[in-house]
Amino acid sequence: MTRAQPKSTSTSNPKLAIDGGPKAFTGATGKAENKIGVEEFMSIAERFGFSKDALARLRSAVSDDDLIEGGPNLAYYACPNPRDTKGSEFARLAREIFGVKYALPTSSGTAALHAAMVATGVGPGTEVIIPACGFMATSAAAAIAGGVPVFADVDESLQLDPNAIESRLTPRTVAIAPTHHWGNVADMDPIMAVARKHKLKVIEDCAQAPGAKYKGRYVGSIGDLGCFSISCYKIIGGGEGGMVVTSNERLFERACQLAECGGLWRPDRFAPPRYEGELFVGTNYRLSELESSVNVIQMQKLDGICDRTRAVRKRICSQLKSFKEITPQKINDRDGAIGYLMRFYPKTHELSAKIVAALRAEGIGGGTQGPSPSPDWHLYTAMFPVIHKVGAIANGSPFDDPRYAARGGKVEYREGDCPVAEDLYNRAVRIGIDQWWSNEDCDAIAAGINKVLSAYCTEGTASREWA
Ligand SMILES: Cc1ncc(COP(=O)(O)O)c(C=O)c1O
């Protein structure tokens, strides 16, 4: 007699699902909640500055059920089609507006500069020419890339003096990084000429001048790479953000590799390098979708902001008289600049201080640094971490890197290295320009400036017209 075979059950002798048996788990019965839902949205709305009433109305209008399945994912690469993200829209707008082939959104202007420095080959044993007036982020970016910043003086535009570059060049120089600051533009033609003559790359720092133009071209599109800060402190930007633009594919790819080392930007992220220098250790400087969402709107406002600022400045300047003791700041492109700080140089610090006090009494905001200014990271003498040569890790700074010494490099930063910058930056009187001033406001402010200058100075031909 044969023994009866026990019946196959899921508990005693389960048939594997792979052999046609029942599945062990046929799907979750627990109810999932969105990772990100209405509460997060309300938190953004709260941070955005909506009033309590508006917040209550928003909360009553939306529920988690209104969200797409799974809720939002606010990362650039999480989107099934990254081309549909706010980040890619932001990049597309930048390409269209600035007339460049490539744009890379980054988490900050400093990140953009770091990526651009690395892209151009700044590294241990190299030097980068940087204007004595600007912001510390430019020289810091050169240093965190492993290079050594070398300051060159400015001229009466307070921008990099093209004639001050060559005396600073060494066999170690790989790039020049002019800053277009306070909405004004550096004199790019002669800067590019020096760069091309010496086969150097040009990284334009446009953090303070997005939308400004030089001879009809947007700043950032003239050099090899343009870097922008799109932060709340700048002409456009709501929080933190940045952007690298270029028309050079190789430089773009190297900037991408530094800013997104996971290689998600590559056609095949795991493919071996297609050329020398394509793949290297980078970091993650991706811009968040939340910032990009704000920035696609901000970007579309850029030209309007620039046009209004130009119009206000021109209306005021067209009414200003000339005075023997006053030299207006040199403006390298009168039609392209969007200088939102008007500057002029009285003959002495004493005169600057008197003018500022009188302007303020007239209701016109003005300022001057003075002969003993408080530290200001816009002038190289106060960029302490750089001029004191302090790296992030012990013995790890580019200044004392043996590869720098081996190439004959030895940098010292001393007061007096860039005397024009030190003199003009501190002696200048600055007056903020507001894009929203009406014609009436402009006329009253111009009259106020004339009133004050007439009281302390002698009318006559100045060395330069107001612009
Ligand atoms: C000229 C210049 N470059 C770079 C930066 C750095 O930008 P971010 O603050 O976005 O890193 C700034 C910011 O103030 C700047 O003014």
Short mmCIF file of C-alpha atoms and ligand atoms in Angstrom, two decimals:
data_model
loop_
_atom_site.label_atom_id
_atom_site.label_comp_id
_atom_site.label_asym_id
_atom_site.label_seq_id
_atom_site.Cartn_x
_atom_site.Cartn_y
_atom_site.Cartn_z
CA MET A 1 0.00 0.00 0.00
CA THR A 2 1.36 3.32 -0.95
CA ARG A 3 1.21 6.09 1.58
CA ALA A 4 -1.03 9.00 0.57
CA GLN A 5 0.93 12.10 -0.36
CA PRO A 6 0.12 15.02 1.99
CA LYS A 7 -1.82 17.78 0.24
CA SER A 8 0.35 20.69 -0.70
CA THR A 9 -0.61 23.71 1.38
CA SER A 10 1.08 27.05 1.79
CA THR A 11 2.06 26.17 5.33
CA SER A 12 3.15 22.53 5.14
CA ASN A 13 4.79 22.23 1.74
CA PRO A 14 4.51 25.54 -0.06
CA LYS A 15 4.88 25.57 -3.79
CA LEU A 16 7.14 28.43 -4.72
CA ALA A 17 5.51 31.28 -6.59
CA ILE A 18 8.28 30.94 -9.15
CA ASP A 19 6.94 27.38 -9.79
CA GLY A 20 3.35 28.59 -10.09
CA GLY A 21 2.38 28.61 -6.40
CA PRO A 22 0.55 31.41 -4.62
CA LYS A 23 2.43 34.62 -3.87
CA ALA A 24 3.47 35.18 -0.28
CA PHE A 25 2.75 38.89 -0.42
CA THR A 26 0.20 40.30 -2.82
CA GLY A 27 0.64 43.99 -2.03
CA ALA A 28 0.55 46.25 1.02
CA THR A 29 -2.75 46.75 2.78
CA GLY A 30 -1.37 49.51 5.03
CA LYS A 31 -2.44 52.95 3.88
CA ALA A 32 0.51 55.04 2.71
CA GLU A 33 0.82 58.69 3.50
CA ASN A 34 2.64 61.04 1.17
CA LYS A 35 6.18 61.76 2.29
CA ILE A 36 5.59 65.37 1.44
CA GLY A 37 2.09 66.72 1.60
CA VAL A 38 -0.08 69.63 2.56
CA GLU A 39 1.68 70.25 5.88
CA GLU A 40 4.97 70.83 4.08
CA PHE A 41 3.22 73.04 1.56
CA MET A 42 1.72 75.08 4.40
CA SER A 43 5.16 75.37 5.97
CA ILE A 44 6.47 76.86 2.73
CA ALA A 45 3.46 79.18 2.54
CA GLU A 46 4.13 80.27 6.13
CA ARG A 47 7.82 80.96 5.32
CA PHE A 48 6.73 82.75 2.17
CA GLY A 49 5.18 85.44 4.32
CA PHE A 50 1.45 84.91 3.82
CA SER A 51 -0.72 86.45 6.52
CA LYS A 52 -2.56 84.25 9.05
CA ASP A 53 -5.85 84.84 7.21
CA ALA A 54 -4.36 83.83 3.88
CA LEU A 55 -2.80 80.73 5.48
CA ALA A 56 -6.18 79.69 6.85
CA ARG A 57 -7.75 80.14 3.42
CA LEU A 58 -5.00 78.10 1.78
CA ARG A 59 -5.35 75.30 4.33
CA SER A 60 -9.08 75.07 3.81
CA ALA A 61 -8.59 74.96 0.02
CA VAL A 62 -6.15 72.01 -0.22
CA SER A 63 -5.92 68.51 1.18
CA ASP A 64 -3.47 65.64 0.63
CA ASP A 65 -6.01 64.03 -1.71
CA ASP A 66 -5.53 66.93 -4.14
CA LEU A 67 -1.89 66.01 -4.68
CA ILE A 68 -0.65 63.84 -7.50
CA GLU A 69 -0.14 60.23 -6.45
CA GLY A 70 2.75 59.89 -4.06
CA GLY A 71 2.93 63.63 -3.49
CA PRO A 72 5.56 65.94 -4.86
CA ASN A 73 9.24 65.18 -5.12
CA LEU A 74 11.15 68.41 -5.00
CA ALA A 75 14.41 67.14 -6.46
CA TYR A 76 15.59 67.94 -9.95
CA TYR A 77 16.53 64.40 -11.00
CA ALA A 78 13.58 62.64 -9.35
CA CYS A 79 11.24 63.75 -12.07
CA PRO A 80 10.53 60.99 -14.60
CA ASN A 81 11.53 63.49 -17.24
CA PRO A 82 14.12 65.94 -15.90
CA ARG A 83 13.33 68.21 -18.81
CA ASP A 84 10.01 68.97 -17.12
CA THR A 85 11.54 70.31 -13.95
CA LYS A 86 11.67 73.89 -12.76
CA GLY A 87 15.47 73.57 -12.75
CA SER A 88 15.56 72.77 -16.45
CA GLU A 89 13.12 75.59 -17.18
CA PHE A 90 15.37 77.96 -15.24
CA ALA A 91 18.38 76.77 -17.27
CA ARG A 92 16.45 77.13 -20.55
CA LEU A 93 15.46 80.71 -19.68
CA ALA A 94 19.08 81.54 -18.84
CA ARG A 95 20.28 80.11 -22.16
CA GLU A 96 17.68 82.09 -24.08
CA ILE A 97 18.19 85.36 -22.24
CA PHE A 98 21.99 85.34 -22.09
CA GLY A 99 22.39 83.80 -25.54
CA VAL A 100 24.61 80.91 -24.44
CA LYS A 101 24.58 77.22 -25.30
CA TYR A 102 24.72 75.83 -21.77
CA ALA A 103 23.46 76.81 -18.33
CA LEU A 104 23.95 74.94 -15.08
CA PRO A 105 21.83 75.95 -12.06
CA THR A 106 23.80 75.61 -8.81
CA SER A 107 23.05 75.95 -5.13
CA SER A 108 24.84 79.31 -4.81
CA GLY A 109 27.00 81.81 -6.62
CA THR A 110 30.05 80.53 -4.73
CA ALA A 111 29.24 76.99 -5.91
CA ALA A 112 28.99 78.32 -9.47
CA LEU A 113 32.40 79.99 -9.15
CA HIS A 114 33.96 76.84 -7.65
CA ALA A 115 32.60 74.73 -10.52
CA ALA A 116 33.84 77.27 -13.09
CA MET A 117 37.29 77.48 -11.51
CA VAL A 118 37.67 73.69 -11.57
CA ALA A 119 36.31 73.55 -15.12
CA THR A 120 39.05 75.86 -16.37
CA GLY A 121 41.81 73.90 -14.68
CA VAL A 122 42.38 76.02 -11.57
CA GLY A 123 44.08 73.73 -9.07
CA PRO A 124 47.22 73.30 -6.97
CA GLY A 125 50.16 75.24 -8.36
CA THR A 126 48.02 77.67 -10.38
CA GLU A 127 47.01 81.32 -9.96
CA VAL A 128 43.90 83.31 -10.83
CA ILE A 129 43.81 87.08 -11.40
CA ILE A 130 41.02 88.66 -9.36
CA PRO A 131 40.12 92.37 -9.02
CA ALA A 132 40.95 94.11 -5.77
CA CYS A 133 37.29 95.20 -5.47
CA GLY A 134 34.57 92.58 -5.71
CA PHE A 135 33.47 90.03 -3.14
CA MET A 136 35.48 87.46 -1.24
CA ALA A 137 33.61 84.53 -2.83
CA THR A 138 35.60 84.91 -6.08
CA SER A 139 38.99 84.54 -4.44
CA ALA A 140 37.63 81.92 -2.01
CA ALA A 141 36.39 79.85 -4.97
CA ALA A 142 39.84 79.99 -6.56
CA ALA A 143 41.37 78.86 -3.26
CA ILE A 144 38.95 76.00 -2.59
CA ALA A 145 39.67 74.80 -6.12
CA GLY A 146 43.31 74.65 -5.00
CA GLY A 147 44.51 77.77 -6.81
CA VAL A 148 46.02 80.96 -5.46
CA PRO A 149 44.15 84.24 -5.95
CA VAL A 150 46.32 87.13 -7.13
CA PHE A 151 44.74 90.56 -6.77
CA ALA A 152 45.08 93.13 -9.53
CA ASP A 153 44.17 96.80 -9.15
CA VAL A 154 41.04 98.53 -10.44
CA ASP A 155 40.68 101.79 -12.34
CA GLU A 156 38.21 104.64 -11.83
CA SER A 157 35.38 102.31 -12.81
CA LEU A 158 36.25 100.31 -9.65
CA GLN A 159 36.34 97.29 -11.98
CA LEU A 160 39.45 95.30 -12.90
CA ASP A 161 41.93 97.60 -14.67
CA PRO A 162 42.90 95.85 -17.94
CA ASN A 163 46.29 97.59 -17.72
CA ALA A 164 46.96 96.13 -14.28
CA ILE A 165 46.69 92.50 -15.38
CA GLU A 166 49.93 91.79 -17.24
CA SER A 167 52.22 92.79 -14.38
CA ARG A 168 50.46 90.15 -12.23
CA LEU A 169 50.78 87.28 -14.68
CA THR A 170 53.18 84.41 -14.03
CA PRO A 171 53.68 81.04 -15.74
CA ARG A 172 51.25 79.72 -13.11
CA THR A 173 48.33 81.94 -14.15
CA VAL A 174 45.48 79.98 -15.73
CA ALA A 175 42.49 82.32 -15.49
CA ILE A 176 41.29 85.90 -15.05
CA ALA A 177 38.08 86.38 -13.08
CA PRO A 178 36.73 89.92 -13.53
CA THR A 179 33.83 90.84 -11.29
CA HIS A 180 31.09 93.06 -12.70
CA HIS A 181 30.14 94.71 -9.51
CA TRP A 182 27.26 96.82 -8.25
CA GLY A 183 25.51 96.49 -11.59
CA ASN A 184 28.40 98.02 -13.52
CA VAL A 185 30.49 96.21 -16.07
CA ALA A 186 34.18 95.49 -16.40
CA ASP A 187 35.92 96.66 -19.59
CA MET A 188 35.73 93.26 -21.26
CA ASP A 189 37.36 93.95 -24.67
CA PRO A 190 40.85 94.70 -23.34
CA ILE A 191 40.48 92.04 -20.63
CA MET A 192 39.65 89.43 -23.26
CA ALA A 193 42.55 90.67 -25.40
CA VAL A 194 45.05 90.12 -22.57
CA ALA A 195 43.51 86.74 -21.80
CA ARG A 196 43.67 85.53 -25.38
CA LYS A 197 47.23 86.85 -25.81
CA HIS A 198 48.35 84.76 -22.85
CA LYS A 199 46.01 81.81 -23.50
CA LEU A 200 44.13 82.31 -20.25
CA LYS A 201 40.51 81.46 -19.50
CA VAL A 202 38.10 84.20 -18.39
CA ILE A 203 35.52 83.54 -15.69
CA GLU A 204 33.11 86.46 -15.38
CA ASP A 205 31.70 86.92 -11.89
CA CYS A 206 28.28 88.41 -12.65
CA ALA A 207 26.78 87.88 -9.19
CA GLN A 208 26.13 91.60 -8.81
CA ALA A 209 25.24 92.40 -12.38
CA PRO A 210 22.90 89.86 -14.02
CA GLY A 211 21.22 91.53 -16.98
CA ALA A 212 23.93 94.16 -17.43
CA LYS A 213 25.41 94.42 -20.91
CA TYR A 214 28.79 95.28 -22.37
CA LYS A 215 28.70 96.50 -25.99
CA GLY A 216 25.32 94.88 -26.50
CA ARG A 217 26.20 91.49 -24.99
CA TYR A 218 25.00 90.25 -21.64
CA VAL A 219 27.76 89.92 -19.08
CA GLY A 220 28.49 86.27 -18.49
CA SER A 221 28.36 85.49 -22.21
CA ILE A 222 31.61 87.27 -23.11
CA GLY A 223 34.26 85.28 -21.25
CA ASP A 224 34.65 81.51 -21.30
CA LEU A 225 32.25 81.07 -18.40
CA GLY A 226 29.84 83.36 -16.55
CA CYS A 227 28.88 82.82 -12.91
CA PHE A 228 25.80 84.24 -11.22
CA SER A 229 24.47 84.35 -7.71
CA ILE A 230 20.68 84.10 -7.77
CA SER A 231 20.17 84.85 -4.10
CA CYS A 232 17.77 87.07 -2.23
CA TYR A 233 20.52 89.67 -1.84
CA LYS A 234 21.02 90.01 -5.56
CA ILE A 235 19.12 91.61 -8.44
CA ILE A 236 17.07 88.45 -8.90
CA GLY A 237 16.64 85.46 -6.60
CA GLY A 238 14.46 84.54 -3.65
CA GLY A 239 16.69 82.43 -1.41
CA GLU A 240 20.01 80.85 -2.29
CA GLY A 241 21.03 79.86 -5.78
CA GLY A 242 23.50 80.31 -8.57
CA MET A 243 24.20 79.56 -12.21
CA VAL A 244 27.11 78.84 -14.53
CA VAL A 245 26.70 79.72 -18.21
CA THR A 246 29.01 78.97 -21.11
CA SER A 247 28.99 78.11 -24.78
CA ASN A 248 31.93 75.73 -24.44
CA GLU A 249 30.77 72.12 -24.19
CA ARG A 250 33.89 70.80 -22.49
CA LEU A 251 33.89 73.54 -19.85
CA PHE A 252 30.19 72.94 -19.26
CA GLU A 253 30.74 69.23 -18.75
CA ARG A 254 33.60 69.78 -16.33
CA ALA A 255 31.47 72.28 -14.39
CA CYS A 256 28.67 69.67 -14.33
CA GLN A 257 31.04 67.00 -13.05
CA LEU A 258 32.19 69.19 -10.17
CA ALA A 259 28.63 70.25 -9.34
CA GLU A 260 27.03 66.81 -9.72
CA CYS A 261 29.59 64.05 -9.27
CA GLY A 262 26.97 61.30 -9.46
CA GLY A 263 27.24 61.83 -13.19
CA LEU A 264 23.50 62.19 -13.72
CA TRP A 265 24.22 64.86 -16.29
CA ARG A 266 25.99 62.34 -18.57
CA PRO A 267 24.26 60.50 -21.40
CA ASP A 268 25.44 57.26 -19.72
CA ARG A 269 26.47 58.01 -16.18
CA PHE A 270 28.52 54.80 -15.75
CA ALA A 271 30.30 54.94 -19.09
CA PRO A 272 34.09 55.27 -18.96
CA PRO A 273 35.42 58.78 -19.53
CA ARG A 274 34.92 59.83 -23.14
CA TYR A 275 37.98 62.07 -22.99
CA GLU A 276 40.71 62.98 -20.53
CA GLY A 277 39.41 65.31 -17.85
CA GLU A 278 35.73 64.39 -18.17
CA LEU A 279 35.43 62.40 -14.94
CA PHE A 280 36.87 63.33 -11.58
CA VAL A 281 35.77 63.51 -7.95
CA GLY A 282 33.19 66.26 -7.58
CA THR A 283 30.48 67.19 -5.15
CA ASN A 284 26.77 68.07 -5.20
CA TYR A 285 25.85 71.69 -5.88
CA ARG A 286 22.40 70.97 -7.39
CA LEU A 287 19.81 73.70 -7.06
CA SER A 288 16.60 72.60 -5.35
CA GLU A 289 13.33 72.62 -7.21
CA LEU A 290 11.89 75.02 -4.64
CA GLU A 291 14.55 77.63 -5.41
CA SER A 292 14.20 76.98 -9.13
CA SER A 293 10.44 77.51 -8.91
CA VAL A 294 11.04 81.00 -7.58
CA ASN A 295 13.89 81.64 -10.00
CA VAL A 296 11.99 80.83 -13.21
CA ILE A 297 9.69 83.71 -12.32
CA GLN A 298 12.53 85.96 -11.16
CA MET A 299 14.44 85.34 -14.39
CA GLN A 300 11.53 86.61 -16.43
CA LYS A 301 11.57 89.85 -14.44
CA LEU A 302 15.27 90.49 -15.05
CA ASP A 303 15.14 92.72 -18.12
CA GLY A 304 12.33 94.81 -16.61
CA ILE A 305 14.35 95.39 -13.43
CA CYS A 306 17.42 96.36 -15.46
CA ASP A 307 15.50 98.74 -17.72
CA ARG A 308 13.88 100.52 -14.78
CA THR A 309 17.20 100.83 -12.94
CA ARG A 310 18.92 102.24 -16.04
CA ALA A 311 16.12 104.74 -16.63
CA VAL A 312 16.22 106.00 -13.04
CA ARG A 313 19.99 106.35 -13.06
CA LYS A 314 20.03 108.12 -16.41
CA ARG A 315 17.31 110.55 -15.40
CA ILE A 316 19.21 111.52 -12.25
CA CYS A 317 22.61 111.73 -13.94
CA SER A 318 21.28 113.86 -16.82
CA GLN A 319 20.42 116.57 -14.30
CA LEU A 320 23.64 116.60 -12.29
CA LYS A 321 26.03 119.52 -12.59
CA SER A 322 29.80 119.24 -12.88
CA PHE A 323 32.07 120.23 -10.04
CA LYS A 324 35.82 120.68 -9.96
CA GLU A 325 36.26 118.67 -6.76
CA ILE A 326 34.09 115.73 -7.85
CA THR A 327 35.01 112.89 -10.23
CA PRO A 328 32.07 110.67 -11.19
CA GLN A 329 32.79 106.93 -11.35
CA LYS A 330 33.89 105.76 -14.79
CA ILE A 331 31.16 103.64 -16.39
CA ASN A 332 32.47 101.21 -18.99
CA ASP A 333 29.19 100.95 -20.87
CA ARG A 334 26.70 103.73 -20.23
CA ASP A 335 23.80 102.01 -21.94
CA GLY A 336 24.52 98.51 -20.74
CA ALA A 337 25.34 99.08 -17.08
CA ILE A 338 22.59 98.84 -14.50
CA GLY A 339 24.60 100.41 -11.69
CA TYR A 340 22.32 100.38 -8.68
CA LEU A 341 24.90 102.25 -6.63
CA MET A 342 25.92 105.61 -8.01
CA ARG A 343 29.45 106.53 -6.97
CA PHE A 344 31.62 109.61 -7.21
CA TYR A 345 34.99 110.54 -5.80
CA PRO A 346 35.29 113.82 -3.90
CA LYS A 347 38.88 115.10 -3.71
CA THR A 348 39.32 114.29 0.00
CA HIS A 349 37.86 112.02 2.68
CA GLU A 350 36.79 115.10 4.63
CA LEU A 351 34.76 116.35 1.70
CA SER A 352 33.20 112.88 1.22
CA ALA A 353 32.10 112.80 4.86
CA LYS A 354 30.61 116.33 4.66
CA ILE A 355 28.70 115.46 1.49
CA VAL A 356 27.28 112.24 2.96
CA ALA A 357 26.12 114.01 6.12
CA ALA A 358 24.45 116.76 4.10
CA LEU A 359 22.83 114.29 1.68
CA ARG A 360 21.36 112.34 4.57
CA ALA A 361 20.00 115.53 6.06
CA GLU A 362 18.30 116.17 2.70
CA GLY A 363 16.68 112.71 2.93
CA ILE A 364 19.00 111.09 0.41
CA GLY A 365 20.67 107.89 1.60
CA GLY A 366 24.39 107.98 0.99
CA GLY A 367 27.51 106.47 2.45
CA THR A 368 31.28 106.54 2.37
CA GLN A 369 33.83 104.15 3.85
CA GLY A 370 36.22 106.83 5.12
CA PRO A 371 39.94 106.70 5.93
CA SER A 372 39.56 104.08 8.70
CA PRO A 373 36.73 101.93 7.38
CA SER A 374 35.15 98.99 9.11
CA PRO A 375 36.05 95.68 7.48
CA ASP A 376 34.22 95.07 4.21
CA TRP A 377 34.59 91.88 2.20
CA HIS A 378 34.26 93.83 -1.04
CA LEU A 379 37.83 95.16 -0.79
CA TYR A 380 40.74 92.73 -0.86
CA THR A 381 42.44 94.19 2.22
CA ALA A 382 39.54 92.96 4.36
CA MET A 383 39.20 89.48 2.81
CA PHE A 384 40.96 88.06 5.86
CA PRO A 385 40.75 84.28 5.31
CA VAL A 386 42.31 84.83 1.88
CA ILE A 387 44.92 87.44 2.71
CA HIS A 388 45.91 85.53 5.87
CA LYS A 389 46.15 82.41 3.69
CA VAL A 390 44.01 80.18 5.91
CA GLY A 391 42.91 76.91 4.30
CA ALA A 392 40.03 74.77 5.55
CA ILE A 393 42.33 72.04 6.84
CA ALA A 394 45.72 72.20 8.50
CA ASN A 395 48.54 72.23 5.94
CA GLY A 396 45.96 71.94 3.23
CA SER A 397 45.84 75.43 1.85
CA PRO A 398 46.79 76.16 -1.76
CA PHE A 399 49.16 78.88 -0.53
CA ASP A 400 51.54 76.41 1.10
CA ASP A 401 50.96 73.52 -1.29
CA PRO A 402 54.35 72.03 -2.29
CA ARG A 403 53.17 71.94 -5.92
CA TYR A 404 52.80 75.71 -5.78
CA ALA A 405 56.27 76.17 -4.30
CA ALA A 406 57.70 73.72 -6.84
CA ARG A 407 56.46 76.00 -9.61
CA GLY A 408 58.12 78.98 -7.96
CA GLY A 409 54.91 80.25 -6.37
CA LYS A 410 55.01 82.42 -3.27
CA VAL A 411 52.21 84.87 -2.66
CA GLU A 412 52.15 87.66 -0.09
CA TYR A 413 49.17 89.94 0.38
CA ARG A 414 50.02 93.41 1.65
CA GLU A 415 48.17 96.67 2.04
CA GLY A 416 49.27 98.96 -0.75
CA ASP A 417 49.40 96.17 -3.35
CA CYS A 418 46.41 97.72 -5.14
CA PRO A 419 46.55 101.41 -4.18
CA VAL A 420 43.85 102.66 -6.56
CA ALA A 421 41.27 100.27 -5.10
CA GLU A 422 42.17 101.19 -1.53
CA ASP A 423 41.98 104.90 -2.24
CA LEU A 424 38.87 105.06 -4.44
CA TYR A 425 36.76 102.44 -2.67
CA ASN A 426 37.17 104.19 0.66
CA ARG A 427 36.93 107.78 -0.63
CA ALA A 428 33.89 107.23 -2.86
CA VAL A 429 30.46 108.55 -1.97
CA ARG A 430 27.76 106.04 -2.89
CA ILE A 431 24.07 106.62 -3.36
CA GLY A 432 21.67 103.70 -3.84
CA ILE A 433 19.46 103.76 -6.94
CA ASP A 434 15.92 102.42 -6.60
CA GLN A 435 14.27 101.00 -9.70
CA TRP A 436 10.87 102.10 -8.38
CA TRP A 437 11.62 105.80 -8.07
CA SER A 438 9.15 107.90 -10.03
CA ASN A 439 10.26 110.73 -12.34
CA GLU A 440 9.31 113.09 -9.54
CA ASP A 441 11.51 111.15 -7.08
CA CYS A 442 14.44 111.21 -9.53
CA ASP A 443 14.10 114.96 -10.08
CA ALA A 444 13.96 115.67 -6.34
CA ILE A 445 17.01 113.48 -5.69
CA ALA A 446 19.00 115.06 -8.53
CA ALA A 447 18.11 118.51 -7.19
CA GLY A 448 19.17 117.41 -3.69
CA ILE A 449 22.56 116.14 -4.91
CA ASN A 450 23.14 119.39 -6.85
CA LYS A 451 22.12 121.40 -3.78
CA VAL A 452 24.64 119.62 -1.54
CA LEU A 453 27.50 119.58 -4.05
CA SER A 454 26.96 123.25 -4.90
CA ALA A 455 27.29 124.13 -1.21
CA TYR A 456 30.71 122.45 -0.82
CA CYS A 457 32.23 122.44 -4.30
CA THR A 458 32.94 124.74 -7.23
CA GLU A 459 30.92 124.34 -10.38
CA GLY A 460 33.15 123.78 -13.39
CA THR A 461 34.25 121.18 -15.83
CA ALA A 462 34.81 117.86 -14.15
CA SER A 463 37.16 115.28 -15.60
CA ARG A 464 34.19 113.10 -16.56
CA GLU A 465 30.45 113.41 -17.24
CA TRP A 466 27.91 111.77 -14.98
CA ALA A 467 26.69 108.43 -16.29
C1 LIG B 1 30.61 89.40 -6.64
C2 LIG B 1 30.06 88.21 -5.90
N1 LIG B 1 30.48 86.99 -6.24
C3 LIG B 1 30.00 85.89 -5.64
C4 LIG B 1 29.08 85.97 -4.63
C5 LIG B 1 28.64 84.73 -3.93
O1 LIG B 1 27.30 84.40 -4.17
P1 LIG B 1 26.51 83.47 -3.18
O2 LIG B 1 26.25 84.25 -1.93
O3 LIG B 1 25.25 83.13 -3.91
O4 LIG B 1 27.33 82.27 -2.91
C6 LIG B 1 28.61 87.21 -4.24
C7 LIG B 1 27.63 87.34 -3.14
O5 LIG B 1 27.53 88.33 -2.47
C8 LIG B 1 29.11 88.38 -4.90
O6 LIG B 1 28.70 89.59 -4.56
#
